[in-house]
Amino acid sequence: MRKKIRKITPEQDAKKYGIDMSLLETNLRLSPEERVERHQAAFELMKELEKARSYGKGKSNSKL
Amino acid sequence: MAKGSQIQNFKRLLKILTENNIDFVIVGGFAGVLHGSSMVTRDLDLCAILTKANIERLRSCLKDIHPKHRMTPQRLSFLEYPKDISNLKNIYLETDLGDIDLISQVTGVGDFKKISQQSQRIELFGYPCKVMALEDLILAKKKMGREKDLAMIKELKVIQKKK
């Protein structure tokens, strides 16, 4: 018996991978400039989190 | 390390490049962002023709943002190195406005001429810009094949379908 191969849509594939579809939908409603602004804000947050993480590492290694 | 807010840095960089008539196409992760990707990218990838004359022009217009070769341990100044600029294919810089990668061609897609012809024209913060075409970006990411590229491809394919 032949197995029926179900074609997966790009949305299904992305969702399965773990892509936040609501975030993607929101981005697609924005203008390119708004997308840049959003990205740059996310980038700054990422840098702050990296800084905080390295600060936390340093603190845990310090002697009391 | 980049100084100032990211958005101010980006706007300032656009101003520097466009006011000095540097012909470039935004490629890579940032092109993905412009198309709608939710991923965060650390650097700005630009495709440009890296002739001797263009590199001299880049040195001139970028000099105030202290460009350095970020792949050299000593962070050599782009303004002085390399001495021989006749055959550069890619330049990886860190500047006061962030990391910028200047590449002469994109694997899987082609050279600047092809990328530019197929690019999408947009205006960003008052400056005319060219962004790599979505189809080309997907091809380029497929060729790179890293995990993060595969993730972006999935987003870009959704975006492509919605267009």
PDB file of C-alpha atoms in Angstrom:
ATOM      1  CA  MET A   1       0.000   0.000   0.000  1.00  0.00           C
ATOM      2  CA  ARG A   2       1.400   3.444  -0.911  1.00  0.00           C
ATOM      3  CA  LYS A   3       1.956   5.813   1.995  1.00  0.00           C
ATOM      4  CA  LYS A   4       0.393   9.235   1.578  1.00  0.00           C
ATOM      5  CA  ILE A   5       3.085  11.904   2.019  1.00  0.00           C
ATOM      6  CA  ARG A   6       1.634  15.009   3.644  1.00  0.00           C
ATOM      7  CA  LYS A   7       3.309  18.167   2.423  1.00  0.00           C
ATOM      8  CA  ILE A   8       4.287  20.440   5.276  1.00  0.00           C
ATOM      9  CA  THR A   9       3.641  24.162   4.817  1.00  0.00           C
ATOM     10  CA  PRO A  10       6.349  26.744   5.568  1.00  0.00           C
ATOM     11  CA  GLU A  11       4.283  27.882   8.565  1.00  0.00           C
ATOM     12  CA  GLN A  12       4.012  24.352   9.936  1.00  0.00           C
ATOM     13  CA  ASP A  13       7.711  23.777   9.354  1.00  0.00           C
ATOM     14  CA  ALA A  14       8.655  27.002  11.133  1.00  0.00           C
ATOM     15  CA  LYS A  15       6.322  26.299  14.045  1.00  0.00           C
ATOM     16  CA  LYS A  16       7.673  22.784  14.413  1.00  0.00           C
ATOM     17  CA  TYR A  17      11.196  24.215  14.507  1.00  0.00           C
ATOM     18  CA  GLY A  18      10.224  26.509  17.359  1.00  0.00           C
ATOM     19  CA  ILE A  19       9.902  29.800  15.521  1.00  0.00           C
ATOM     20  CA  ASP A  20       7.628  32.215  17.364  1.00  0.00           C
ATOM     21  CA  MET A  21       5.001  32.755  14.695  1.00  0.00           C
ATOM     22  CA  SER A  22       3.262  35.562  16.597  1.00  0.00           C
ATOM     23  CA  LEU A  23       6.563  37.482  16.653  1.00  0.00           C
ATOM     24  CA  LEU A  24       7.006  36.916  12.944  1.00  0.00           C
ATOM     25  CA  GLU A  25       3.431  38.054  12.237  1.00  0.00           C
ATOM     26  CA  THR A  26       4.030  41.204  14.289  1.00  0.00           C
ATOM     27  CA  ASN A  27       7.236  41.960  12.400  1.00  0.00           C
ATOM     28  CA  LEU A  28       5.479  41.603   9.072  1.00  0.00           C
ATOM     29  CA  ARG A  29       3.028  44.319  10.068  1.00  0.00           C
ATOM     30  CA  LEU A  30       5.894  46.742  10.683  1.00  0.00           C
ATOM     31  CA  SER A  31       7.664  48.950   8.156  1.00  0.00           C
ATOM     32  CA  PRO A  32      11.368  48.184   7.462  1.00  0.00           C
ATOM     33  CA  GLU A  33      12.337  51.131   9.694  1.00  0.00           C
ATOM     34  CA  GLU A  34      10.201  49.826  12.534  1.00  0.00           C
ATOM     35  CA  ARG A  35      11.772  46.397  12.067  1.00  0.00           C
ATOM     36  CA  VAL A  36      15.239  47.968  12.416  1.00  0.00           C
ATOM     37  CA  GLU A  37      14.169  49.827  15.558  1.00  0.00           C
ATOM     38  CA  ARG A  38      12.767  46.651  17.046  1.00  0.00           C
ATOM     39  CA  HIS A  39      15.886  44.707  16.150  1.00  0.00           C
ATOM     40  CA  GLN A  40      18.209  47.306  17.606  1.00  0.00           C
ATOM     41  CA  ALA A  41      16.240  47.320  20.868  1.00  0.00           C
ATOM     42  CA  ALA A  42      16.472  43.512  21.012  1.00  0.00           C
ATOM     43  CA  PHE A  43      20.201  43.716  20.268  1.00  0.00           C
ATOM     44  CA  GLU A  44      20.749  46.175  23.107  1.00  0.00           C
ATOM     45  CA  LEU A  45      18.838  43.905  25.464  1.00  0.00           C
ATOM     46  CA  MET A  46      20.940  40.952  24.362  1.00  0.00           C
ATOM     47  CA  LYS A  47      24.140  42.912  25.067  1.00  0.00           C
ATOM     48  CA  GLU A  48      22.854  43.905  28.518  1.00  0.00           C
ATOM     49  CA  LEU A  49      22.013  40.289  29.315  1.00  0.00           C
ATOM     50  CA  GLU A  50      25.486  39.198  28.212  1.00  0.00           C
ATOM     51  CA  LYS A  51      27.017  41.883  30.415  1.00  0.00           C
ATOM     52  CA  ALA A  52      24.874  40.831  33.366  1.00  0.00           C
ATOM     53  CA  ARG A  53      25.781  37.200  32.827  1.00  0.00           C
ATOM     54  CA  SER A  54      29.525  37.929  32.796  1.00  0.00           C
ATOM     55  CA  TYR A  55      29.096  40.138  35.879  1.00  0.00           C
ATOM     56  CA  GLY A  56      27.256  37.304  37.603  1.00  0.00           C
ATOM     57  CA  LYS A  57      30.028  34.862  36.751  1.00  0.00           C
ATOM     58  CA  GLY A  58      32.655  37.203  38.175  1.00  0.00           C
ATOM     59  CA  LYS A  59      30.653  37.670  41.386  1.00  0.00           C
ATOM     60  CA  SER A  60      30.246  33.943  41.999  1.00  0.00           C
ATOM     61  CA  ASN A  61      33.998  33.459  41.659  1.00  0.00           C
ATOM     62  CA  SER A  62      34.905  36.198  44.109  1.00  0.00           C
ATOM     63  CA  LYS A  63      36.080  35.389  47.627  1.00  0.00           C
ATOM     64  CA  LEU A  64      33.918  36.535  50.536  1.00  0.00           C
TER      65      LEU A  64
ATOM     66  CA  MET B   1      33.102  48.367  21.147  1.00  0.00           C
ATOM     67  CA  ALA B   2      30.152  50.340  19.711  1.00  0.00           C
ATOM     68  CA  LYS B   3      29.267  53.552  21.508  1.00  0.00           C
ATOM     69  CA  GLY B   4      25.849  55.198  21.520  1.00  0.00           C
ATOM     70  CA  SER B   5      22.495  53.537  21.070  1.00  0.00           C
ATOM     71  CA  GLN B   6      22.215  50.887  18.375  1.00  0.00           C
ATOM     72  CA  ILE B   7      19.603  52.786  16.394  1.00  0.00           C
ATOM     73  CA  GLN B   8      21.606  56.020  16.457  1.00  0.00           C
ATOM     74  CA  ASN B   9      24.671  54.068  15.333  1.00  0.00           C
ATOM     75  CA  PHE B  10      22.805  52.487  12.480  1.00  0.00           C
ATOM     76  CA  LYS B  11      21.387  55.796  11.281  1.00  0.00           C
ATOM     77  CA  ARG B  12      24.782  57.439  11.500  1.00  0.00           C
ATOM     78  CA  LEU B  13      26.382  54.639   9.518  1.00  0.00           C
ATOM     79  CA  LEU B  14      23.745  54.907   6.805  1.00  0.00           C
ATOM     80  CA  LYS B  15      24.372  58.642   6.645  1.00  0.00           C
ATOM     81  CA  ILE B  16      28.130  58.153   6.310  1.00  0.00           C
ATOM     82  CA  LEU B  17      27.822  55.541   3.567  1.00  0.00           C
ATOM     83  CA  THR B  18      25.118  57.200   1.498  1.00  0.00           C
ATOM     84  CA  GLU B  19      26.515  60.732   1.750  1.00  0.00           C
ATOM     85  CA  ASN B  20      29.866  59.411   0.534  1.00  0.00           C
ATOM     86  CA  ASN B  21      28.213  57.616  -2.378  1.00  0.00           C
ATOM     87  CA  ILE B  22      29.274  54.164  -1.290  1.00  0.00           C
ATOM     88  CA  ASP B  23      27.269  51.714  -3.364  1.00  0.00           C
ATOM     89  CA  PHE B  24      26.256  48.796  -1.148  1.00  0.00           C
ATOM     90  CA  VAL B  25      23.601  46.160  -0.681  1.00  0.00           C
ATOM     91  CA  ILE B  26      22.540  45.060   2.792  1.00  0.00           C
ATOM     92  CA  VAL B  27      22.900  41.285   2.915  1.00  0.00           C
ATOM     93  CA  GLY B  28      23.063  38.631   5.622  1.00  0.00           C
ATOM     94  CA  GLY B  29      21.144  38.650   8.856  1.00  0.00           C
ATOM     95  CA  PHE B  30      20.283  42.333   8.678  1.00  0.00           C
ATOM     96  CA  ALA B  31      18.702  41.834   5.277  1.00  0.00           C
ATOM     97  CA  GLY B  32      16.621  39.150   6.962  1.00  0.00           C
ATOM     98  CA  VAL B  33      15.589  41.629   9.633  1.00  0.00           C
ATOM     99  CA  LEU B  34      14.518  44.110   6.969  1.00  0.00           C
ATOM    100  CA  HIS B  35      12.418  41.427   5.294  1.00  0.00           C
ATOM    101  CA  GLY B  36      10.744  40.674   8.618  1.00  0.00           C
ATOM    102  CA  SER B  37      12.858  38.067  10.400  1.00  0.00           C
ATOM    103  CA  SER B  38      12.675  38.090  14.195  1.00  0.00           C
ATOM    104  CA  MET B  39      16.289  36.976  14.621  1.00  0.00           C
ATOM    105  CA  VAL B  40      18.929  39.193  16.177  1.00  0.00           C
ATOM    106  CA  THR B  41      22.173  39.665  14.279  1.00  0.00           C
ATOM    107  CA  ARG B  42      25.404  41.017  15.725  1.00  0.00           C
ATOM    108  CA  ASP B  43      26.898  42.637  12.676  1.00  0.00           C
ATOM    109  CA  LEU B  44      25.906  44.462   9.536  1.00  0.00           C
ATOM    110  CA  ASP B  45      26.832  42.632   6.339  1.00  0.00           C
ATOM    111  CA  LEU B  46      27.208  44.781   3.273  1.00  0.00           C
ATOM    112  CA  CYS B  47      28.032  43.660  -0.234  1.00  0.00           C
ATOM    113  CA  ALA B  48      30.133  46.201  -2.115  1.00  0.00           C
ATOM    114  CA  ILE B  49      32.684  46.347  -4.905  1.00  0.00           C
ATOM    115  CA  LEU B  50      36.073  46.216  -3.205  1.00  0.00           C
ATOM    116  CA  THR B  51      38.234  47.892  -5.814  1.00  0.00           C
ATOM    117  CA  LYS B  52      41.295  49.871  -4.752  1.00  0.00           C
ATOM    118  CA  ALA B  53      39.425  53.122  -5.341  1.00  0.00           C
ATOM    119  CA  ASN B  54      36.401  52.020  -3.326  1.00  0.00           C
ATOM    120  CA  ILE B  55      38.524  50.856  -0.431  1.00  0.00           C
ATOM    121  CA  GLU B  56      40.284  54.209  -0.386  1.00  0.00           C
ATOM    122  CA  ARG B  57      36.868  55.862  -0.328  1.00  0.00           C
ATOM    123  CA  LEU B  58      35.746  53.626   2.513  1.00  0.00           C
ATOM    124  CA  ARG B  59      38.898  54.460   4.465  1.00  0.00           C
ATOM    125  CA  SER B  60      38.203  58.121   3.994  1.00  0.00           C
ATOM    126  CA  CYS B  61      34.554  58.061   4.999  1.00  0.00           C
ATOM    127  CA  LEU B  62      34.946  55.625   7.894  1.00  0.00           C
ATOM    128  CA  LYS B  63      38.036  57.220   9.430  1.00  0.00           C
ATOM    129  CA  ASP B  64      36.122  59.114  12.121  1.00  0.00           C
ATOM    130  CA  ILE B  65      34.574  55.891  13.454  1.00  0.00           C
ATOM    131  CA  HIS B  66      37.969  54.215  13.926  1.00  0.00           C
ATOM    132  CA  PRO B  67      37.574  51.078  11.855  1.00  0.00           C
ATOM    133  CA  LYS B  68      39.762  48.154  12.863  1.00  0.00           C
ATOM    134  CA  HIS B  69      40.175  44.686  11.436  1.00  0.00           C
ATOM    135  CA  ARG B  70      38.301  42.675  14.010  1.00  0.00           C
ATOM    136  CA  MET B  71      39.793  39.334  12.914  1.00  0.00           C
ATOM    137  CA  THR B  72      43.341  40.460  13.745  1.00  0.00           C
ATOM    138  CA  PRO B  73      44.427  39.927  17.384  1.00  0.00           C
ATOM    139  CA  GLN B  74      46.076  43.353  17.438  1.00  0.00           C
ATOM    140  CA  ARG B  75      42.960  44.997  16.005  1.00  0.00           C
ATOM    141  CA  LEU B  76      44.945  46.554  13.160  1.00  0.00           C
ATOM    142  CA  SER B  77      43.601  49.809  11.808  1.00  0.00           C
ATOM    143  CA  PHE B  78      41.685  49.508   8.530  1.00  0.00           C
ATOM    144  CA  LEU B  79      43.028  52.937   7.650  1.00  0.00           C
ATOM    145  CA  GLU B  80      46.585  51.593   7.414  1.00  0.00           C
ATOM    146  CA  TYR B  81      46.272  47.858   6.806  1.00  0.00           C
ATOM    147  CA  PRO B  82      46.607  46.027   4.605  1.00  0.00           C
ATOM    148  CA  LYS B  83      49.137  47.969   2.616  1.00  0.00           C
ATOM    149  CA  ASP B  84      48.216  46.071  -0.552  1.00  0.00           C
ATOM    150  CA  ILE B  85      44.496  46.622  -1.172  1.00  0.00           C
ATOM    151  CA  SER B  86      44.448  45.429  -4.740  1.00  0.00           C
ATOM    152  CA  ASN B  87      42.873  42.044  -4.156  1.00  0.00           C
ATOM    153  CA  LEU B  88      40.674  42.164  -1.081  1.00  0.00           C
ATOM    154  CA  LYS B  89      37.578  39.995  -1.173  1.00  0.00           C
ATOM    155  CA  ASN B  90      36.173  40.560   2.327  1.00  0.00           C
ATOM    156  CA  ILE B  91      36.804  43.047   5.114  1.00  0.00           C
ATOM    157  CA  TYR B  92      35.641  42.425   8.686  1.00  0.00           C
ATOM    158  CA  LEU B  93      35.584  45.585  10.749  1.00  0.00           C
ATOM    159  CA  GLU B  94      34.751  46.740  14.229  1.00  0.00           C
ATOM    160  CA  THR B  95      33.955  50.419  14.439  1.00  0.00           C
ATOM    161  CA  ASP B  96      32.570  52.936  16.916  1.00  0.00           C
ATOM    162  CA  LEU B  97      29.194  52.258  15.330  1.00  0.00           C
ATOM    163  CA  GLY B  98      29.365  48.468  15.538  1.00  0.00           C
ATOM    164  CA  ASP B  99      30.727  45.553  13.521  1.00  0.00           C
ATOM    165  CA  ILE B 100      30.536  45.808   9.749  1.00  0.00           C
ATOM    166  CA  ASP B 101      31.413  43.075   7.268  1.00  0.00           C
ATOM    167  CA  LEU B 102      32.131  44.213   3.726  1.00  0.00           C
ATOM    168  CA  ILE B 103      31.983  41.385   1.222  1.00  0.00           C
ATOM    169  CA  SER B 104      32.484  41.427  -2.505  1.00  0.00           C
ATOM    170  CA  GLN B 105      30.284  38.461  -3.265  1.00  0.00           C
ATOM    171  CA  VAL B 106      27.811  36.138  -1.616  1.00  0.00           C
ATOM    172  CA  THR B 107      28.360  32.395  -1.919  1.00  0.00           C
ATOM    173  CA  GLY B 108      25.481  30.718  -3.645  1.00  0.00           C
ATOM    174  CA  VAL B 109      24.245  33.946  -5.211  1.00  0.00           C
ATOM    175  CA  GLY B 110      27.011  35.856  -6.960  1.00  0.00           C
ATOM    176  CA  ASP B 111      28.913  39.097  -7.089  1.00  0.00           C
ATOM    177  CA  PHE B 112      27.895  42.640  -6.248  1.00  0.00           C
ATOM    178  CA  LYS B 113      26.584  43.361  -9.748  1.00  0.00           C
ATOM    179  CA  LYS B 114      24.163  40.441  -9.683  1.00  0.00           C
ATOM    180  CA  ILE B 115      23.092  41.048  -6.075  1.00  0.00           C
ATOM    181  CA  SER B 116      22.574  44.733  -6.722  1.00  0.00           C
ATOM    182  CA  GLN B 117      20.525  44.146  -9.898  1.00  0.00           C
ATOM    183  CA  GLN B 118      18.212  41.786  -8.051  1.00  0.00           C
ATOM    184  CA  SER B 119      18.055  43.802  -4.833  1.00  0.00           C
ATOM    185  CA  GLN B 120      15.031  45.543  -3.363  1.00  0.00           C
ATOM    186  CA  ARG B 121      15.178  49.343  -3.121  1.00  0.00           C
ATOM    187  CA  ILE B 122      13.882  50.819   0.124  1.00  0.00           C
ATOM    188  CA  GLU B 123      14.255  54.001   2.092  1.00  0.00           C
ATOM    189  CA  LEU B 124      15.597  53.758   5.620  1.00  0.00           C
ATOM    190  CA  PHE B 125      15.468  56.834   7.849  1.00  0.00           C
ATOM    191  CA  GLY B 126      15.578  59.075   4.793  1.00  0.00           C
ATOM    192  CA  TYR B 127      18.435  57.254   3.062  1.00  0.00           C
ATOM    193  CA  PRO B 128      17.998  55.166  -0.088  1.00  0.00           C
ATOM    194  CA  CYS B 129      19.192  51.615   0.497  1.00  0.00           C
ATOM    195  CA  LYS B 130      19.354  48.341  -1.324  1.00  0.00           C
ATOM    196  CA  VAL B 131      18.478  45.081   0.403  1.00  0.00           C
ATOM    197  CA  MET B 132      19.278  41.635  -0.894  1.00  0.00           C
ATOM    198  CA  ALA B 133      16.259  40.053  -2.565  1.00  0.00           C
ATOM    199  CA  LEU B 134      14.415  37.571  -0.396  1.00  0.00           C
ATOM    200  CA  GLU B 135      14.992  34.724  -2.839  1.00  0.00           C
ATOM    201  CA  ASP B 136      18.733  35.454  -2.937  1.00  0.00           C
ATOM    202  CA  LEU B 137      18.873  35.635   0.837  1.00  0.00           C
ATOM    203  CA  ILE B 138      17.283  32.198   1.141  1.00  0.00           C
ATOM    204  CA  LEU B 139      19.824  30.795  -1.346  1.00  0.00           C
ATOM    205  CA  ALA B 140      22.713  32.395   0.528  1.00  0.00           C
ATOM    206  CA  LYS B 141      21.519  31.086   3.884  1.00  0.00           C
ATOM    207  CA  LYS B 142      21.066  27.591   2.433  1.00  0.00           C
ATOM    208  CA  LYS B 143      24.644  27.700   1.203  1.00  0.00           C
ATOM    209  CA  MET B 144      25.951  28.796   4.613  1.00  0.00           C
ATOM    210  CA  GLY B 145      24.041  25.953   6.252  1.00  0.00           C
ATOM    211  CA  ARG B 146      24.729  26.879   9.883  1.00  0.00           C
ATOM    212  CA  GLU B 147      22.037  26.214  12.466  1.00  0.00           C
ATOM    213  CA  LYS B 148      21.164  29.896  12.722  1.00  0.00           C
ATOM    214  CA  ASP B 149      20.939  30.147   8.924  1.00  0.00           C
ATOM    215  CA  LEU B 150      18.576  27.185   8.777  1.00  0.00           C
ATOM    216  CA  ALA B 151      16.420  28.851  11.424  1.00  0.00           C
ATOM    217  CA  MET B 152      16.265  32.076   9.454  1.00  0.00           C
ATOM    218  CA  ILE B 153      15.449  30.167   6.245  1.00  0.00           C
ATOM    219  CA  LYS B 154      12.330  28.805   7.921  1.00  0.00           C
ATOM    220  CA  GLU B 155      11.199  32.325   8.754  1.00  0.00           C
ATOM    221  CA  LEU B 156      12.092  33.654   5.314  1.00  0.00           C
ATOM    222  CA  LYS B 157      10.076  30.923   3.623  1.00  0.00           C
ATOM    223  CA  VAL B 158       7.024  31.923   5.649  1.00  0.00           C
ATOM    224  CA  ILE B 159       7.634  35.545   4.667  1.00  0.00           C
ATOM    225  CA  GLN B 160       8.065  34.534   1.022  1.00  0.00           C
ATOM    226  CA  LYS B 161       4.757  32.705   1.053  1.00  0.00           C
ATOM    227  CA  LYS B 162       2.939  35.684   2.538  1.00  0.00           C
ATOM    228  CA  LYS B 163       4.221  38.111  -0.108  1.00  0.00           C
TER     229      LYS B 163
END
